[in-house]
mmCIF file of C-alpha atoms and ligand atoms in Angstrom:
data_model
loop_
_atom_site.group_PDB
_atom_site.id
_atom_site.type_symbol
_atom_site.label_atom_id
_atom_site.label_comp_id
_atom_site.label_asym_id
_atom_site.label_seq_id
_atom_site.Cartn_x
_atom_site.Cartn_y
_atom_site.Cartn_z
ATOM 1 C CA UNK A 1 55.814 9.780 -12.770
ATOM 2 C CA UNK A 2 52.545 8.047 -12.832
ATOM 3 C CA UNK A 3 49.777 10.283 -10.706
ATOM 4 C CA UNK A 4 46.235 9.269 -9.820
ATOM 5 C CA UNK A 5 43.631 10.445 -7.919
ATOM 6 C CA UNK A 6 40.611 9.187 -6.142
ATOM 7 C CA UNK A 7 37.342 10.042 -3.589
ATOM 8 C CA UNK A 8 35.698 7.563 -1.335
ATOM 9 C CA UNK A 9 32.909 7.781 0.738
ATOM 10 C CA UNK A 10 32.798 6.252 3.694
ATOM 11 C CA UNK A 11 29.690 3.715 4.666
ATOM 12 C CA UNK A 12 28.624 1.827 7.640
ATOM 13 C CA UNK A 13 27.498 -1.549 8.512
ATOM 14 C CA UNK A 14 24.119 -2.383 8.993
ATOM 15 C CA UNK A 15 25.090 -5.804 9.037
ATOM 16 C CA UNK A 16 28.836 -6.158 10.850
ATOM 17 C CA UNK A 17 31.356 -7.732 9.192
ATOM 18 C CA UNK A 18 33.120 -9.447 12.701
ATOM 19 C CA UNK A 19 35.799 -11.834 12.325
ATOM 20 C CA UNK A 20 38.371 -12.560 9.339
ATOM 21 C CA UNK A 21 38.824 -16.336 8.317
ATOM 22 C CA UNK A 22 42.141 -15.139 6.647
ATOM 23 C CA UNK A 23 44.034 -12.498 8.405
ATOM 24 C CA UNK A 24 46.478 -11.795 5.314
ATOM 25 C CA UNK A 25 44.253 -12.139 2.683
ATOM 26 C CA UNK A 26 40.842 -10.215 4.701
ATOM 27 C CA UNK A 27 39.026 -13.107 4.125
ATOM 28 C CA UNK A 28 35.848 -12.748 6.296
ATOM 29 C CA UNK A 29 33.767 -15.070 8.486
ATOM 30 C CA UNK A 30 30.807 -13.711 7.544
ATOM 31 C CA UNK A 31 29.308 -11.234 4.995
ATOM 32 C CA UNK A 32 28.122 -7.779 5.672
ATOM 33 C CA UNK A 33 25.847 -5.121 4.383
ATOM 34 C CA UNK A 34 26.357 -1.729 4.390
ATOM 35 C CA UNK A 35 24.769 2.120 3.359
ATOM 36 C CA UNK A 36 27.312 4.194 1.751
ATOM 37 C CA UNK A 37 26.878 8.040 3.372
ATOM 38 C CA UNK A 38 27.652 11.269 1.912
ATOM 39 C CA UNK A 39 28.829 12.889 5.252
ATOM 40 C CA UNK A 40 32.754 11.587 5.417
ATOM 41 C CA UNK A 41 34.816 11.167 2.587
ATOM 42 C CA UNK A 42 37.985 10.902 1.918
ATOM 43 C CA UNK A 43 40.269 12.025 -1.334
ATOM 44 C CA UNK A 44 43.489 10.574 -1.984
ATOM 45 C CA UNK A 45 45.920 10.814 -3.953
ATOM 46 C CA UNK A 46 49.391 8.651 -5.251
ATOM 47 C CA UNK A 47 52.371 9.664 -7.560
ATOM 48 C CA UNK A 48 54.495 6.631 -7.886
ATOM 49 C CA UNK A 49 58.418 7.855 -9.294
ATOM 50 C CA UNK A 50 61.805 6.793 -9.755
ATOM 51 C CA UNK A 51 63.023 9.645 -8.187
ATOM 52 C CA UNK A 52 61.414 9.113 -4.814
ATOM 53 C CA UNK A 53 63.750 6.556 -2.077
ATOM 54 C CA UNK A 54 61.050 5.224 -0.231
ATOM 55 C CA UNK A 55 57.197 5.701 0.346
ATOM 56 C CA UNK A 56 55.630 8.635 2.224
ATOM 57 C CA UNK A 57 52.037 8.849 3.829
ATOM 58 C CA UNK A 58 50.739 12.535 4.249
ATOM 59 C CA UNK A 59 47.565 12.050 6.253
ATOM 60 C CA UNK A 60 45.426 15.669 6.633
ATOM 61 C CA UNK A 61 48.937 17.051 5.670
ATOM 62 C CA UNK A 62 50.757 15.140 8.667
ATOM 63 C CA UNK A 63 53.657 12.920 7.651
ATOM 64 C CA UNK A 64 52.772 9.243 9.109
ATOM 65 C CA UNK A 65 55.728 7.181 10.894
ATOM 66 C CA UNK A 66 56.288 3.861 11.852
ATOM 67 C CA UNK A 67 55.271 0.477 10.559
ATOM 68 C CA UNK A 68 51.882 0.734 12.191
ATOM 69 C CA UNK A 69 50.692 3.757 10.506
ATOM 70 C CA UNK A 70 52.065 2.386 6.922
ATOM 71 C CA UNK A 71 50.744 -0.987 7.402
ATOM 72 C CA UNK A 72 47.323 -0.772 5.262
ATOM 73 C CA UNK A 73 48.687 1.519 3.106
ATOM 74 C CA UNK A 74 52.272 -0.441 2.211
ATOM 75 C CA UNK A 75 49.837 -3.253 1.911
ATOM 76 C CA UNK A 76 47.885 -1.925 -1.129
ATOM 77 C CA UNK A 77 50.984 -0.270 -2.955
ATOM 78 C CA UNK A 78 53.153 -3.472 -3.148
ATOM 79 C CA UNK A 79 49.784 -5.084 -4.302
ATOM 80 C CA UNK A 80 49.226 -1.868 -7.059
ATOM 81 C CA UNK A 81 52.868 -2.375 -7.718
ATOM 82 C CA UNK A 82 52.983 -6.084 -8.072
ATOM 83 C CA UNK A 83 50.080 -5.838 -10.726
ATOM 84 C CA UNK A 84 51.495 -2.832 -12.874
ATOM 85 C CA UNK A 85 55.218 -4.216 -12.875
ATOM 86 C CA UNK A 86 56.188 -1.015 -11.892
ATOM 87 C CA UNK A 87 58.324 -0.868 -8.911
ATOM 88 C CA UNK A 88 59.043 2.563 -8.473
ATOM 89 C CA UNK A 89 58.332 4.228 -4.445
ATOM 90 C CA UNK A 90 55.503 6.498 -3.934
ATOM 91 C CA UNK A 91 54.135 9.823 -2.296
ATOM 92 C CA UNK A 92 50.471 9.146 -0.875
ATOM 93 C CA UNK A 93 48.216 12.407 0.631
ATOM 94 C CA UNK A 94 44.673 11.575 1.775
ATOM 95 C CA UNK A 95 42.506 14.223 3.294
ATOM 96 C CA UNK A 96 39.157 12.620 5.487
ATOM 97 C CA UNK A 97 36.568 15.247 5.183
ATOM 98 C CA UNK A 98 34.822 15.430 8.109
ATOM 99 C CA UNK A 99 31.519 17.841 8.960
ATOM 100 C CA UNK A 100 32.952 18.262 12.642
ATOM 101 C CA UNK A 101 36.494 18.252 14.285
ATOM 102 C CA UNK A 102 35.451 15.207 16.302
ATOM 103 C CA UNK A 103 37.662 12.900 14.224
ATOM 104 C CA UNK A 104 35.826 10.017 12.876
ATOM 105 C CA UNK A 105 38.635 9.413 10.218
ATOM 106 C CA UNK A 106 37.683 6.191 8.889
ATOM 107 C CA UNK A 107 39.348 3.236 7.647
ATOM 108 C CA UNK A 108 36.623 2.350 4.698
ATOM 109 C CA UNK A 109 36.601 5.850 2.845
ATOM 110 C CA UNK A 110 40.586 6.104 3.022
ATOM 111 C CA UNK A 111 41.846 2.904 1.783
ATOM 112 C CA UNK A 112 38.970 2.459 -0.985
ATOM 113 C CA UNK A 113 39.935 6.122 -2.017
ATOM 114 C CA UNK A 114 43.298 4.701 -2.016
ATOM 115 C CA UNK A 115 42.805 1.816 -3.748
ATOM 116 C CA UNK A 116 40.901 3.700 -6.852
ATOM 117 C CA UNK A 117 43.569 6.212 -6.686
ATOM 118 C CA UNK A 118 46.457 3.585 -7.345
ATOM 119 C CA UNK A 119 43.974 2.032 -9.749
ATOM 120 C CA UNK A 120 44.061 5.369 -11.803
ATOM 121 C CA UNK A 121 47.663 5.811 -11.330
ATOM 122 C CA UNK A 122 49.003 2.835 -12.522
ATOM 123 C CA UNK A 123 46.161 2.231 -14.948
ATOM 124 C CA UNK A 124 45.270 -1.002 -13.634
ATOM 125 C CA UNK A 125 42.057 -0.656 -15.870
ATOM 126 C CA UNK A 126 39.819 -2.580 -12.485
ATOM 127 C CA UNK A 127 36.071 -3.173 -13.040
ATOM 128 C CA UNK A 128 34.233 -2.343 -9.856
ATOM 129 C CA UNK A 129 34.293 -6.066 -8.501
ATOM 130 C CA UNK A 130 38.060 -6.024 -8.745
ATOM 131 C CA UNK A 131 38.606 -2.613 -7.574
ATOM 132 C CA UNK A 132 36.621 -3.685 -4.576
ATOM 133 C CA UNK A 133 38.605 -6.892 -3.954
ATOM 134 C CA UNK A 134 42.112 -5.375 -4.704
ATOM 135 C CA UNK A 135 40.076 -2.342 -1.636
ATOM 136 C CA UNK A 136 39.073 -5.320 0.455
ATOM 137 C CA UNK A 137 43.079 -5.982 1.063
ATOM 138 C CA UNK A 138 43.740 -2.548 2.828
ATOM 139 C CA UNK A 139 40.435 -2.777 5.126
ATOM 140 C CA UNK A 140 37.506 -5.463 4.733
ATOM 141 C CA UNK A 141 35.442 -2.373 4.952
ATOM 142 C CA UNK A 142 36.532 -0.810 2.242
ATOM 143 C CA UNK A 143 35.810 -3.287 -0.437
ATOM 144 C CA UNK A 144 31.996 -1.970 0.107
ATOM 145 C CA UNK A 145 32.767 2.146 -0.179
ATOM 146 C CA UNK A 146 33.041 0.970 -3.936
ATOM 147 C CA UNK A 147 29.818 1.522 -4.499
ATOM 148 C CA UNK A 148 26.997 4.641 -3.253
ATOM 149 C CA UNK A 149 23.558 3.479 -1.684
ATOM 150 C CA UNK A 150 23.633 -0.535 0.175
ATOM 151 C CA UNK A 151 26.348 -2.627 -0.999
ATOM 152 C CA UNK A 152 27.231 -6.431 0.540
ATOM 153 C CA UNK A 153 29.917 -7.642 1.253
ATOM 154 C CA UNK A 154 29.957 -11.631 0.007
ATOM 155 C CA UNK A 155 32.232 -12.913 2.641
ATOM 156 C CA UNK A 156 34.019 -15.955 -0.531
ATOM 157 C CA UNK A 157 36.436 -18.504 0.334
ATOM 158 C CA UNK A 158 39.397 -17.318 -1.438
ATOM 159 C CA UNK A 159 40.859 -14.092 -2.645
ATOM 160 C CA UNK A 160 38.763 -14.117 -6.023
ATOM 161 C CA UNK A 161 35.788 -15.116 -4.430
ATOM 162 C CA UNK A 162 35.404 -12.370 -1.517
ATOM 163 C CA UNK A 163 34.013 -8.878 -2.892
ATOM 164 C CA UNK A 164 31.105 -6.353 -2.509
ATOM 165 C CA UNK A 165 28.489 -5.878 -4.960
ATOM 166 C CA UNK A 166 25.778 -3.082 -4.722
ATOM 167 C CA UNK A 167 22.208 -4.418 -3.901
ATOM 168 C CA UNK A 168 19.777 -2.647 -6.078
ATOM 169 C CA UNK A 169 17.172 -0.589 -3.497
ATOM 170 C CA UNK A 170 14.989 0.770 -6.225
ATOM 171 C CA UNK A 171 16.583 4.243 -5.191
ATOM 172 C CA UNK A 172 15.084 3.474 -1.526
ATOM 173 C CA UNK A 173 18.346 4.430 -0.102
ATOM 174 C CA UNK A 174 17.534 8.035 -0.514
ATOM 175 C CA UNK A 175 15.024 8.196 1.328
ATOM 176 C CA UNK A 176 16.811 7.632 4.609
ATOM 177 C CA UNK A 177 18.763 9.176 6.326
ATOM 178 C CA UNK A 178 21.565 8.298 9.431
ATOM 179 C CA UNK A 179 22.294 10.669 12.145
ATOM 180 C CA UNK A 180 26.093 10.338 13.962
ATOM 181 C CA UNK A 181 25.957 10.967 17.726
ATOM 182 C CA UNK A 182 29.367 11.384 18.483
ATOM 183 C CA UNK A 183 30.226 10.440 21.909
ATOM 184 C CA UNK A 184 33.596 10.446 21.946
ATOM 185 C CA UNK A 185 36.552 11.467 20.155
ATOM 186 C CA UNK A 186 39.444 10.236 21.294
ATOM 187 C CA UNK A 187 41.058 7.551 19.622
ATOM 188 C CA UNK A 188 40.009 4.094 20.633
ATOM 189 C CA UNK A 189 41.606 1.565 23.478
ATOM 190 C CA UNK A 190 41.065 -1.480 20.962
ATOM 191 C CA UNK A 191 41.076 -1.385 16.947
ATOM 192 C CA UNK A 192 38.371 -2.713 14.877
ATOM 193 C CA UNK A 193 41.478 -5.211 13.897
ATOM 194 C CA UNK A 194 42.359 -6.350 17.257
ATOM 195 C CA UNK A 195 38.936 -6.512 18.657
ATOM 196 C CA UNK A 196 37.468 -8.846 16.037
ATOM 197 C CA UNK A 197 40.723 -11.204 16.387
ATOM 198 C CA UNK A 198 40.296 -11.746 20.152
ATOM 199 C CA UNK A 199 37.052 -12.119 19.642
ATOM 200 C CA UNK A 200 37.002 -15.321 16.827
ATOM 201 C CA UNK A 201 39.814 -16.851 19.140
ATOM 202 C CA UNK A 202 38.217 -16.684 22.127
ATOM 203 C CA UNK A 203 34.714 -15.422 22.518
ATOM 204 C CA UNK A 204 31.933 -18.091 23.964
ATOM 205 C CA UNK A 205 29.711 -16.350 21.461
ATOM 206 C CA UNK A 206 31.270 -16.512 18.189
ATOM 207 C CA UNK A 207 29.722 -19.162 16.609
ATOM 208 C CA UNK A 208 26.685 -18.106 17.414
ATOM 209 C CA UNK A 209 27.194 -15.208 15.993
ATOM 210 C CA UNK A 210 27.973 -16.264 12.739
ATOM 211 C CA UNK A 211 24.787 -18.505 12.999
ATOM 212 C CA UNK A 212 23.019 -15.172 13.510
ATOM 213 C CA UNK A 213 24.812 -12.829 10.874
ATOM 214 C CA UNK A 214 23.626 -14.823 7.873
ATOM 215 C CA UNK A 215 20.415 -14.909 8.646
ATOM 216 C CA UNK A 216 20.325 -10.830 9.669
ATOM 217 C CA UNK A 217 21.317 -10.722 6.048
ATOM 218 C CA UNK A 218 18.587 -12.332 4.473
ATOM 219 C CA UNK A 219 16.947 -10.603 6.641
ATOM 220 C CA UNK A 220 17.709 -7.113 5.947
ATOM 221 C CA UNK A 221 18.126 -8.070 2.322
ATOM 222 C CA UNK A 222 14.421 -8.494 2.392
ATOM 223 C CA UNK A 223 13.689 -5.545 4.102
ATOM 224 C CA UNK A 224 15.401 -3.957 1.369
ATOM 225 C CA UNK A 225 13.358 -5.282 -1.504
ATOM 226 C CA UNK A 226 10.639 -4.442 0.501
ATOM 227 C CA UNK A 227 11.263 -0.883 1.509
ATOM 228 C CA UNK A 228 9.696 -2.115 4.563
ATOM 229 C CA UNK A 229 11.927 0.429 7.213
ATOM 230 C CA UNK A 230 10.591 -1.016 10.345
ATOM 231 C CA UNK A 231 12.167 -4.418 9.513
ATOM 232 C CA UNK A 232 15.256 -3.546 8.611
ATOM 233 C CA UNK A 233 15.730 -1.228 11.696
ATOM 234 C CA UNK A 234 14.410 -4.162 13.862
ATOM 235 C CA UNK A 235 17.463 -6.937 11.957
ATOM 236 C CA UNK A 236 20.460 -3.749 12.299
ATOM 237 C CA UNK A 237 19.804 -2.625 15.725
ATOM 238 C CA UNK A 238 19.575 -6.581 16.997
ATOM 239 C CA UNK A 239 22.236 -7.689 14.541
ATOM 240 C CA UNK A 240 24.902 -4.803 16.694
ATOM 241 C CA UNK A 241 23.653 -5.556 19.868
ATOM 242 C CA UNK A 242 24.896 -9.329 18.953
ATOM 243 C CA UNK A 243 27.896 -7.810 17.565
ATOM 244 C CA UNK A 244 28.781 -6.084 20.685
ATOM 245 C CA UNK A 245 27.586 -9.493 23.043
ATOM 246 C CA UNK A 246 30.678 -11.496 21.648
ATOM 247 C CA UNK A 247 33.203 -9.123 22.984
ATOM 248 C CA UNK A 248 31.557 -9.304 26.472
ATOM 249 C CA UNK A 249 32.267 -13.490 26.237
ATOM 250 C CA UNK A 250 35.723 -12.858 24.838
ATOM 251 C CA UNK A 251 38.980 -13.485 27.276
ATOM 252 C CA UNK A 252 39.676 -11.060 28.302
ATOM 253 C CA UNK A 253 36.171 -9.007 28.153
ATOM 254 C CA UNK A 254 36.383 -5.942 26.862
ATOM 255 C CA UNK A 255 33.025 -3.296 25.476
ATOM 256 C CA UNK A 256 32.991 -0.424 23.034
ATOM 257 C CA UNK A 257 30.668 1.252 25.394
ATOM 258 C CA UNK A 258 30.383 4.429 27.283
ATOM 259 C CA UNK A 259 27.889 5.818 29.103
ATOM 260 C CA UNK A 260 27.242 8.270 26.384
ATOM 261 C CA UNK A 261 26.595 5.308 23.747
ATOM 262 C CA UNK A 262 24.364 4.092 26.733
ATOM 263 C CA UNK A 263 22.566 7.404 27.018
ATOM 264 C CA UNK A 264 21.894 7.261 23.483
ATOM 265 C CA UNK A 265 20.800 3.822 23.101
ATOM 266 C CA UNK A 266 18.148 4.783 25.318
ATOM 267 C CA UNK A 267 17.087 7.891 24.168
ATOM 268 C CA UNK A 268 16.569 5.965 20.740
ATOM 269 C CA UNK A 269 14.308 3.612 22.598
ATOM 270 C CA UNK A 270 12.556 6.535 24.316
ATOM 271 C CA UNK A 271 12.190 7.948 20.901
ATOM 272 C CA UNK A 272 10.896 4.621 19.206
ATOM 273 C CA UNK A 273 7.852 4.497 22.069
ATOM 274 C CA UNK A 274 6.970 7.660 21.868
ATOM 275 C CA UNK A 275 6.232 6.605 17.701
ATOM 276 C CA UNK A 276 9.275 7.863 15.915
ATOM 277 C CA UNK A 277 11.080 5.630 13.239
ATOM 278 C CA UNK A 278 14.378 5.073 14.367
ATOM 279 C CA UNK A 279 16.989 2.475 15.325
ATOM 280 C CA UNK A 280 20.767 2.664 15.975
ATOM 281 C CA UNK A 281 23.805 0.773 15.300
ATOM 282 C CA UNK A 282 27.362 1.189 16.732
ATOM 283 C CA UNK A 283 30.909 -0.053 15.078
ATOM 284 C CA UNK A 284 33.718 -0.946 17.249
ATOM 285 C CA UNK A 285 33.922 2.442 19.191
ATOM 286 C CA UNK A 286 31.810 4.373 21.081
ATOM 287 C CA UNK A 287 29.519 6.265 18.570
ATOM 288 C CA UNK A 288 26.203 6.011 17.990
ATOM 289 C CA UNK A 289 24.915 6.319 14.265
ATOM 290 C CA UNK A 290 20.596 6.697 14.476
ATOM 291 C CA UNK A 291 18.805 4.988 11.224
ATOM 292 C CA UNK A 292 15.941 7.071 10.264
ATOM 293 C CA UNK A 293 13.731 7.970 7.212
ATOM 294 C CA UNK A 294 14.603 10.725 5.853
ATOM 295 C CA UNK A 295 11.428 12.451 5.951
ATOM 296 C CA UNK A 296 11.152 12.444 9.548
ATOM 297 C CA UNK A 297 14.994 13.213 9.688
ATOM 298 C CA UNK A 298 14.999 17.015 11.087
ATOM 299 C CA UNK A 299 12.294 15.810 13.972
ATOM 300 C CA UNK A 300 14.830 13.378 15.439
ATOM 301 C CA UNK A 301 17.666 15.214 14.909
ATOM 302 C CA UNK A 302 15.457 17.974 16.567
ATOM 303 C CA UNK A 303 14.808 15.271 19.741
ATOM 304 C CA UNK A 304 18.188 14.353 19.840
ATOM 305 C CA UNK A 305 19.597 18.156 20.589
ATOM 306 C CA UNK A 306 17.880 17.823 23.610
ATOM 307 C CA UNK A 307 20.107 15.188 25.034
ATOM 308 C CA UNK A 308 22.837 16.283 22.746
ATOM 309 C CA UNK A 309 24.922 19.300 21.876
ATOM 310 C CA UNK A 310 25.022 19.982 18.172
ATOM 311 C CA UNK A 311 28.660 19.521 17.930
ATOM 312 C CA UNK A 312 27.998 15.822 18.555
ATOM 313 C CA UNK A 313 25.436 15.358 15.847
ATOM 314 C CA UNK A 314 26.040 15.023 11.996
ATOM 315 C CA UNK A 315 23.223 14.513 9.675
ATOM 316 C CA UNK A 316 23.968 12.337 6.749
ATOM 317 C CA UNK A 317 22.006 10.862 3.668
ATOM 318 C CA UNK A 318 23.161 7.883 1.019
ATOM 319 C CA UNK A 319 26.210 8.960 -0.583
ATOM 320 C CA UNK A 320 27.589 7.858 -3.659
ATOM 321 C CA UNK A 321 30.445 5.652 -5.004
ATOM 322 C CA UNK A 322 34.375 5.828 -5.470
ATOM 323 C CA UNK A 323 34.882 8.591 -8.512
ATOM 324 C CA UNK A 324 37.931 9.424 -10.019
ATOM 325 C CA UNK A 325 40.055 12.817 -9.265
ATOM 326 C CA UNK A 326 41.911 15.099 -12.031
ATOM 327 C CA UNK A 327 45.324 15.083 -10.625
ATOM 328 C CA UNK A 328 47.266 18.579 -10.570
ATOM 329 C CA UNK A 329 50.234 17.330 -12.179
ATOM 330 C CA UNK A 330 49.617 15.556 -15.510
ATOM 331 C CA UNK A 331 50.476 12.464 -16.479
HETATM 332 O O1 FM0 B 401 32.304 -2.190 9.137
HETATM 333 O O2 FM0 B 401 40.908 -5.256 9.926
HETATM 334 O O3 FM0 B 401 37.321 -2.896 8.043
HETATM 335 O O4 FM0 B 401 31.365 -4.153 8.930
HETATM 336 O O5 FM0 B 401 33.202 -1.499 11.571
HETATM 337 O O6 FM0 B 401 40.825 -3.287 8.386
HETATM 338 O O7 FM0 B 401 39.589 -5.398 7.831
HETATM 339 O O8 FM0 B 401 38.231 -1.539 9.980
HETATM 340 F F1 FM0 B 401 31.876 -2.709 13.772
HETATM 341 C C1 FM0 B 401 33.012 -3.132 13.321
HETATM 342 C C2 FM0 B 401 35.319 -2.852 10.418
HETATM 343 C C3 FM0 B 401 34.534 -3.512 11.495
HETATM 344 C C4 FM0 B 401 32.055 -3.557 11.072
HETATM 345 O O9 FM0 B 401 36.596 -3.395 10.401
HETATM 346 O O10 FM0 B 401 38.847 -3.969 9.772
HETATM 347 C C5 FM0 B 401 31.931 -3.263 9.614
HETATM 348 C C6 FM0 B 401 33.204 -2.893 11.811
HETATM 349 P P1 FM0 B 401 40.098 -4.501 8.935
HETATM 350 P P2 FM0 B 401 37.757 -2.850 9.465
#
């Protein structure tokens, strides 16, 4: 029996990463750049034995079925497997901890917690870059929960090459602060998988977005060492609206939005004349997360409940990288 165990925050892209260059290996077109939150988080964890026939995939207790739900995960145990020599079947339970019940389960917190749980399990002994590569093969977002505070994603060209690193903020991270308006709950019409594919194949846009995407970085990279706010809201908040262009020029069309992430796109530009600090960014799904300082958190948050039922809104500061779990059953 070989038992690990592992917790992952989640983090979001201030920067998307849009468009893989190598389905199979999640090889990206472009790099990304992300904050690491505190909010959601998930903890995994993996007992690989002879005596178990095949693998199993407890998610929040629920048994998961089918190819579709196994894929990621089947993905990163043949990998863990593969590099251990051990060949034995395994029993995975992850629990997403979530602030409300609106869901939100998300792919980067799960299979980096994943990852660093088969990494303690089979004592693959990974540094951080190689955890994050070995993360990067379950979800391209995952390779950045690695780390706590802004981490980028360095798009490579090959399977060694293509990893996050953390980008040193001088602690700057903590003083912001993101707020979640959650729009919607229900699962989404088109995954973050199948909406970036259509998109690279056929949107009109696509190369200009990539044109666009590696200068945001710079960009917000500068922003960064500067602690200058206003700039990197301005580079995130244009840098998703480009995002979300391409999939209007893709064939056939299709948006993330809904009139809720319409309603608060707006109120965020109500907000910003009106002389608050904010700006907003959205993934591929309907949600609306608000960048903010931290300091003028509560007032927005505050401003947003007016539009808003409290449900809908979660609060969340810069959270902190993948850490190793004691496992109940030792080794
Ligand atoms: O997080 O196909 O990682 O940079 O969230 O598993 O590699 O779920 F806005 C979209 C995340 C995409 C931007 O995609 O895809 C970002 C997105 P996978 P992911």
């Amino acid at each position: 029996m070989h038992n690990g165990k592992a917790r992952a925050f989640t983090n979001i892209a201030l920067i998307k990463y849009w468009g893989k260059k190598d389905p199979k290996l999640i090889l990206p077109m472009n790099s990304s750049l992300s904050l690491t939150l505190d909010a959601f988080y998930t903890e995994t964890s993996v007992s690989f034995s002879k005596d178990y026939t095949e693998d199993l995939f407890y998610l929040d207790g629920y048994l998961q079925e089918g190819e579709k739900k196994m894929q990621k995960v089947s993905r990163l145990l043949n990998l863990a497997r593969k590099q251990a020599g051990i060949y034995d079947h395994a029993v995975v339970h992850s629990h997403n901890f979530v602030p409300t019940a609106a869901g939100l389960a998300s792919s980067a917190s799960g299979l980096a917690a994943l990852a660093g749980a088969c990494n303690e399990a089979l004592a693959l002994n990974l540094s951080s870059t190689e955890l994050s590569r070995f993360a990067r093969k379950g979800s391209g977002s995952a390779c950045r929960s690695i780390y706590g505070g802004f981490a980028e994603w360095k798009k490579g060209d090959s399977d060694q090459t293509s990893f996050a690193l953390p980008v040193d903020a001088n602690q700057w991270e903590n003083e912001l602060a993101m707020i979640f308006i959650i729009t919607n709950d229900k699962a989404k019409k088109i995954s973050s998988r199948n909406g970036m594919q259509q998109t690279v194949e056929t949107s009109l846009y696509y190369n200009d977005w990539l044109k666009a995407a590696e200068a945001d970085i710079k960009t917000a990279k500068n922003a960064i060492a500067n602690q200058d706010f206003h700039a990197l809201g301005e580079v995130i908040e244009a840098n998703c609206l480009k995002m979300h262009a391409t999939t209007l020029a893709a064939t056939p069309p299709f948006s993330y939005w809904t009139p809720d992430s319409l309603k608060a796109m707006n109120k965020v530009y109500e907000m910003r004349q009106n002389g608050q600090n904010c700006y907003f960014t959205m993934d591929a799904g309907p949600n609306v997360k608000v960048l903010c300082p931290k300091k003028d958190s509560q007032k927005i948050y505050n401003d947003l409940q007016k539009e808003f039922s409290e449900q809908q809104l979660v609060l969340a500061h810069a959270g902190k990288g993948i850490e190793s779990l004691e496992t109940e059953v030792s080794k």
